[in-house]
mmCIF file of C-alpha atoms in Angstrom:
data_model
loop_
_atom_site.group_PDB
_atom_site.id
_atom_site.type_symbol
_atom_site.label_atom_id
_atom_site.label_comp_id
_atom_site.label_asym_id
_atom_site.label_seq_id
_atom_site.Cartn_x
_atom_site.Cartn_y
_atom_site.Cartn_z
ATOM 1 C CA GLU S 325 -11.859 15.241 -2.365
ATOM 2 C CA ALA S 326 -9.104 14.524 -4.908
ATOM 3 C CA GLU S 327 -8.669 10.699 -5.639
ATOM 4 C CA VAL S 328 -6.407 8.450 -7.577
ATOM 5 C CA ALA S 329 -8.378 7.186 -10.511
ATOM 6 C CA GLN S 330 -7.822 3.733 -11.902
ATOM 7 C CA SER S 331 -9.398 1.949 -14.920
ATOM 8 C CA PRO S 332 -10.774 -0.637 -15.585
ATOM 9 C CA ARG S 333 -11.944 -2.021 -12.254
ATOM 10 C CA TYR S 334 -12.130 -5.341 -13.299
ATOM 11 C CA LYS S 335 -10.349 -7.122 -16.484
ATOM 12 C CA ILE S 336 -10.879 -10.898 -17.491
ATOM 13 C CA THR S 337 -8.337 -11.819 -20.202
ATOM 14 C CA GLU S 338 -6.977 -15.098 -21.685
ATOM 15 C CA LYS S 339 -3.455 -16.226 -21.205
ATOM 16 C CA SER S 340 -1.133 -14.988 -23.663
ATOM 17 C CA GLN S 341 -3.219 -11.971 -24.366
ATOM 18 C CA ALA S 342 -1.978 -8.187 -23.872
ATOM 19 C CA VAL S 343 -3.673 -6.256 -21.021
ATOM 20 C CA ALA S 344 -3.252 -2.598 -19.970
ATOM 21 C CA PHE S 345 -4.284 -0.703 -16.854
ATOM 22 C CA TRP S 346 -4.396 3.050 -16.472
ATOM 23 C CA CYS S 347 -3.850 5.441 -13.461
ATOM 24 C CA ASP S 348 -4.597 9.179 -12.961
ATOM 25 C CA PRO S 349 -2.709 10.385 -9.715
ATOM 26 C CA ILE S 350 -3.945 13.168 -7.577
ATOM 27 C CA SER S 351 -3.004 16.507 -9.154
ATOM 28 C CA GLY S 352 0.452 17.751 -8.341
ATOM 29 C CA HIS S 353 1.638 14.396 -6.952
ATOM 30 C CA ALA S 354 5.075 13.702 -8.300
ATOM 31 C CA THR S 355 5.517 10.181 -7.115
ATOM 32 C CA LEU S 356 3.274 7.413 -8.619
ATOM 33 C CA TYR S 357 3.534 3.777 -7.699
ATOM 34 C CA TRP S 358 2.201 0.486 -9.182
ATOM 35 C CA TYR S 359 1.596 -2.454 -6.580
ATOM 36 C CA ARG S 360 0.461 -5.845 -7.051
ATOM 37 C CA GLN S 361 -1.533 -7.501 -4.462
ATOM 38 C CA ILE S 362 -2.291 -11.213 -4.357
ATOM 39 C CA LEU S 363 -5.398 -12.001 -2.213
ATOM 40 C CA GLY S 364 -4.671 -11.882 1.419
ATOM 41 C CA GLN S 365 -1.190 -10.663 0.934
ATOM 42 C CA GLY S 366 0.401 -7.163 1.189
ATOM 43 C CA PRO S 367 0.993 -5.048 -1.865
ATOM 44 C CA GLU S 368 4.200 -5.562 -3.713
ATOM 45 C CA LEU S 369 5.853 -2.570 -5.282
ATOM 46 C CA LEU S 370 6.406 -3.299 -9.016
ATOM 47 C CA VAL S 371 7.369 0.176 -10.160
ATOM 48 C CA GLN S 372 8.110 3.786 -8.882
ATOM 49 C CA PHE S 373 7.952 6.911 -10.770
ATOM 50 C CA GLN S 374 9.332 10.450 -9.762
ATOM 51 C CA ASP S 375 7.572 12.615 -12.340
ATOM 52 C CA GLU S 376 8.251 10.881 -15.642
ATOM 53 C CA SER S 377 11.303 8.951 -14.595
ATOM 54 C CA VAL S 378 11.491 5.331 -12.970
ATOM 55 C CA VAL S 379 13.299 5.374 -9.784
ATOM 56 C CA ASP S 380 12.707 1.730 -8.853
ATOM 57 C CA ASP S 381 11.584 -1.359 -10.971
ATOM 58 C CA SER S 382 13.624 -4.017 -9.508
ATOM 59 C CA GLN S 383 10.514 -6.192 -8.917
ATOM 60 C CA LEU S 384 9.137 -5.621 -12.229
ATOM 61 C CA PRO S 385 9.014 -8.682 -14.400
ATOM 62 C CA LYS S 386 10.521 -6.849 -17.421
ATOM 63 C CA ASP S 387 10.269 -9.618 -19.927
ATOM 64 C CA ARG S 388 6.500 -9.101 -19.912
ATOM 65 C CA PHE S 389 5.637 -5.948 -17.983
ATOM 66 C CA SER S 390 6.099 -2.561 -18.736
ATOM 67 C CA ALA S 391 5.028 0.914 -17.337
ATOM 68 C CA GLU S 392 5.285 4.370 -18.607
ATOM 69 C CA ARG S 393 4.375 7.967 -17.236
ATOM 70 C CA LEU S 394 5.137 9.925 -20.297
ATOM 71 C CA LYS S 395 4.203 13.449 -19.135
ATOM 72 C CA GLY S 396 4.697 13.065 -15.695
ATOM 73 C CA VAL S 397 1.014 12.790 -14.986
ATOM 74 C CA ASP S 398 -1.118 9.595 -15.764
ATOM 75 C CA SER S 399 0.511 6.069 -16.133
ATOM 76 C CA THR S 400 -0.158 2.796 -17.915
ATOM 77 C CA LEU S 401 1.058 -0.546 -16.945
ATOM 78 C CA LYS S 402 1.083 -3.284 -19.564
ATOM 79 C CA ILE S 403 1.328 -7.148 -19.376
ATOM 80 C CA GLN S 404 2.285 -8.890 -22.479
ATOM 81 C CA PRO S 405 1.601 -11.888 -22.624
ATOM 82 C CA ALA S 406 -0.590 -12.282 -19.594
ATOM 83 C CA GLU S 407 0.175 -15.748 -17.524
ATOM 84 C CA LEU S 408 -2.251 -17.289 -15.242
ATOM 85 C CA GLY S 409 0.005 -16.166 -12.136
ATOM 86 C CA ASP S 410 -0.707 -12.522 -12.954
ATOM 87 C CA SER S 411 -4.256 -12.896 -11.429
ATOM 88 C CA ALA S 412 -4.220 -10.300 -8.964
ATOM 89 C CA MET S 413 -5.326 -6.819 -7.807
ATOM 90 C CA TYR S 414 -3.241 -4.059 -9.455
ATOM 91 C CA LEU S 415 -3.125 -0.936 -7.275
ATOM 92 C CA CYS S 416 -1.919 2.435 -8.298
ATOM 93 C CA ALA S 417 -0.765 5.016 -5.585
ATOM 94 C CA SER S 418 0.509 8.669 -5.666
ATOM 95 C CA SER S 419 2.122 10.812 -3.078
ATOM 96 C CA LEU S 420 3.310 14.343 -3.152
ATOM 97 C CA THR S 421 6.804 13.280 -2.516
ATOM 98 C CA ARG S 422 8.942 10.425 -1.864
ATOM 99 C CA GLY S 423 9.446 11.717 1.834
ATOM 100 C CA ASN S 424 7.298 12.017 4.857
ATOM 101 C CA THR S 425 3.994 12.310 2.779
ATOM 102 C CA GLU S 426 1.656 9.423 2.583
ATOM 103 C CA ALA S 427 0.494 7.618 -0.361
ATOM 104 C CA PHE S 428 -3.123 7.627 -1.642
ATOM 105 C CA PHE S 429 -4.341 4.678 -3.297
ATOM 106 C CA GLY S 430 -6.884 3.906 -6.010
ATOM 107 C CA GLN S 431 -9.687 1.454 -6.239
ATOM 108 C CA GLY S 432 -7.445 -0.951 -8.008
ATOM 109 C CA THR S 433 -7.988 -3.202 -11.088
ATOM 110 C CA ARG S 434 -8.804 -6.885 -10.402
ATOM 111 C CA LEU S 435 -7.352 -8.901 -13.026
ATOM 112 C CA THR S 436 -8.308 -12.579 -13.776
ATOM 113 C CA VAL S 437 -6.310 -14.500 -16.344
ATOM 114 C CA VAL S 438 -8.018 -17.658 -17.521
ATOM 115 C CA ALA A 203 16.929 -3.637 2.422
ATOM 116 C CA GLN A 204 14.080 -2.445 4.312
ATOM 117 C CA SER A 205 11.358 -4.680 5.373
ATOM 118 C CA VAL A 206 8.098 -4.799 7.552
ATOM 119 C CA ALA A 207 6.738 -7.759 9.761
ATOM 120 C CA GLN A 208 3.064 -8.139 10.919
ATOM 121 C CA PRO A 209 3.620 -11.295 13.189
ATOM 122 C CA GLU A 210 -0.001 -11.908 13.550
ATOM 123 C CA ASP A 211 -2.311 -12.821 10.479
ATOM 124 C CA GLN A 212 -5.510 -12.676 12.338
ATOM 125 C CA VAL A 213 -6.722 -10.727 15.503
ATOM 126 C CA ASN A 214 -9.875 -11.309 17.109
ATOM 127 C CA VAL A 215 -11.149 -8.837 19.858
ATOM 128 C CA ALA A 216 -14.598 -8.413 21.329
ATOM 129 C CA GLU A 217 -16.486 -5.003 20.634
ATOM 130 C CA GLY A 218 -15.737 -2.426 23.380
ATOM 131 C CA ASN A 219 -12.464 -4.087 24.162
ATOM 132 C CA PRO A 220 -9.068 -2.364 23.295
ATOM 133 C CA LEU A 221 -7.290 -3.637 20.248
ATOM 134 C CA THR A 222 -3.481 -3.646 19.117
ATOM 135 C CA VAL A 223 -2.256 -4.830 15.813
ATOM 136 C CA LYS A 224 1.547 -5.363 15.900
ATOM 137 C CA CYS A 225 4.263 -4.063 13.482
ATOM 138 C CA THR A 226 8.144 -4.284 13.477
ATOM 139 C CA TYR A 227 10.315 -2.803 10.970
ATOM 140 C CA SER A 228 13.852 -2.892 9.601
ATOM 141 C CA VAL A 229 15.576 0.088 7.653
ATOM 142 C CA SER A 230 19.024 1.559 7.529
ATOM 143 C CA GLY A 231 18.203 5.159 8.168
ATOM 144 C CA ASN A 232 15.374 6.403 10.118
ATOM 145 C CA PRO A 233 11.810 5.398 9.323
ATOM 146 C CA TYR A 234 8.758 7.002 8.095
ATOM 147 C CA LEU A 235 5.932 4.838 9.299
ATOM 148 C CA PHE A 236 2.387 4.337 8.041
ATOM 149 C CA TRP A 237 -0.736 2.534 8.840
ATOM 150 C CA TYR A 238 -3.447 1.529 6.293
ATOM 151 C CA VAL A 239 -6.825 -0.240 6.294
ATOM 152 C CA GLN A 240 -8.135 -2.224 3.316
ATOM 153 C CA TYR A 241 -11.863 -3.370 3.044
ATOM 154 C CA PRO A 242 -12.971 -6.123 0.735
ATOM 155 C CA ASN A 243 -12.288 -5.441 -2.987
ATOM 156 C CA ARG A 244 -11.162 -1.834 -2.380
ATOM 157 C CA GLY A 245 -7.831 0.278 -2.304
ATOM 158 C CA LEU A 246 -5.823 1.101 0.793
ATOM 159 C CA GLN A 247 -7.088 3.734 3.056
ATOM 160 C CA PHE A 248 -4.482 5.855 5.118
ATOM 161 C CA LEU A 249 -4.945 6.007 8.744
ATOM 162 C CA LEU A 250 -2.058 7.605 10.276
ATOM 163 C CA LYS A 251 1.629 8.269 10.086
ATOM 164 C CA TYR A 252 4.992 8.763 12.241
ATOM 165 C CA ILE A 253 7.553 11.119 10.920
ATOM 166 C CA THR A 254 9.322 12.600 13.922
ATOM 167 C CA GLY A 255 8.486 13.911 17.258
ATOM 168 C CA ASP A 256 5.985 12.677 19.707
ATOM 169 C CA ASN A 257 6.120 8.811 19.783
ATOM 170 C CA LEU A 258 2.385 8.491 20.150
ATOM 171 C CA VAL A 259 0.327 9.590 17.004
ATOM 172 C CA LYS A 260 -3.236 9.931 16.442
ATOM 173 C CA GLY A 261 -5.218 9.065 13.172
ATOM 174 C CA SER A 262 -8.427 8.666 11.787
ATOM 175 C CA TYR A 263 -11.373 6.862 13.216
ATOM 176 C CA GLY A 264 -9.979 6.785 16.914
ATOM 177 C CA PHE A 265 -6.886 4.707 15.902
ATOM 178 C CA GLU A 266 -3.456 5.566 17.382
ATOM 179 C CA ALA A 267 0.015 4.041 17.184
ATOM 180 C CA GLU A 268 3.096 4.129 19.236
ATOM 181 C CA PHE A 269 6.539 4.441 17.826
ATOM 182 C CA ASN A 270 9.114 2.594 19.675
ATOM 183 C CA LYS A 271 12.709 3.174 18.271
ATOM 184 C CA SER A 272 14.598 0.745 20.664
ATOM 185 C CA GLN A 273 12.045 -2.150 19.870
ATOM 186 C CA THR A 274 11.803 -1.016 16.169
ATOM 187 C CA SER A 275 7.941 -1.261 16.480
ATOM 188 C CA PHE A 276 4.846 0.728 15.513
ATOM 189 C CA HIS A 277 1.908 -0.912 17.051
ATOM 190 C CA LEU A 278 -1.564 0.292 16.120
ATOM 191 C CA LYS A 279 -3.953 0.745 18.886
ATOM 192 C CA LYS A 280 -7.710 1.613 19.777
ATOM 193 C CA PRO A 281 -9.041 2.017 23.226
ATOM 194 C CA SER A 282 -12.396 0.685 22.177
ATOM 195 C CA ALA A 283 -13.117 -1.603 19.068
ATOM 196 C CA LEU A 284 -16.309 -1.412 16.864
ATOM 197 C CA VAL A 285 -17.678 -4.056 14.632
ATOM 198 C CA SER A 286 -17.037 -1.672 11.793
ATOM 199 C CA ASP A 287 -13.296 -1.631 12.354
ATOM 200 C CA SER A 288 -13.201 -5.231 11.111
ATOM 201 C CA ALA A 289 -10.967 -5.196 7.968
ATOM 202 C CA LEU A 290 -7.480 -5.833 6.790
ATOM 203 C CA TYR A 291 -4.856 -3.568 8.260
ATOM 204 C CA PHE A 292 -1.268 -3.059 6.596
ATOM 205 C CA CYS A 293 1.739 -1.344 8.298
ATOM 206 C CA ALA A 294 4.294 0.226 5.724
ATOM 207 C CA VAL A 295 7.764 1.911 5.971
ATOM 208 C CA ARG A 296 9.683 4.145 4.047
ATOM 209 C CA ASP A 297 13.468 4.501 4.729
ATOM 210 C CA THR A 298 15.053 7.881 4.854
ATOM 211 C CA LYS A 299 18.167 6.641 3.316
ATOM 212 C CA GLY A 300 18.552 6.016 -0.277
ATOM 213 C CA SER A 301 17.458 7.668 -3.501
ATOM 214 C CA ALA A 302 14.321 5.559 -4.360
ATOM 215 C CA ARG A 303 12.865 5.662 -0.958
ATOM 216 C CA GLN A 304 10.337 2.843 -1.665
ATOM 217 C CA LEU A 305 7.196 2.326 0.508
ATOM 218 C CA THR A 306 7.269 -1.062 1.574
ATOM 219 C CA PHE A 307 4.193 -3.111 3.170
ATOM 220 C CA GLY A 308 3.717 -5.618 5.452
ATOM 221 C CA SER A 309 1.794 -8.786 4.846
ATOM 222 C CA GLY A 310 -1.296 -7.572 6.606
ATOM 223 C CA THR A 311 -3.282 -8.454 9.662
ATOM 224 C CA GLN A 312 -7.035 -9.442 9.503
ATOM 225 C CA LEU A 313 -8.900 -7.934 12.324
ATOM 226 C CA THR A 314 -12.201 -9.256 13.593
ATOM 227 C CA VAL A 315 -14.301 -7.347 15.928
ATOM 228 C CA LEU A 316 -16.916 -9.577 17.462
ATOM 229 C CA PRO A 317 -20.232 -8.255 18.727
#
């Protein structure tokens, strides 16, 4: 069964350092999402791609976060510099379209900033 | 702007009893509605969706949900709860209006099924 792959699963970093997360969506899925989930809360959308284009990054803290999906396949989310408040689960998801199709989630990357 | 509300942070139910997890939504156009489940330290798993047609939709693991347009609700239900259903449940909505069509999640409801 096809899955969304994310790496690493866990990351501990010191504040002010740079950190990057990688996501490989299900093959053929045009829409890719990055969400941030604080423990016990719902996922918050950071950025949404349609193929290689960003269609929504209104909640992305652009002074420190960046995301790219260069060939419209896999994607990287970067934080530089990391802050203590960035500690959270970072979830990647993909869907066939932006319409009536469900999103499939990866296992997530648990980030701890110390 | 679209939004989802899950009014109960926690729902407790005895094993074998019916369960309901509540969800209401707000969108500009028509909604696409989804339910997901999350186990500790894992990603979200898709349970079911409403797109159009029959207001009662059936999904994985015996779950179903009822779409009510007048009450803007999409409550998750199961006739007989299992201890293994204990998990965090999220309702999500996608508006059919707008170009980005974000998938917006509620704050989640922790379901505990007591043996």
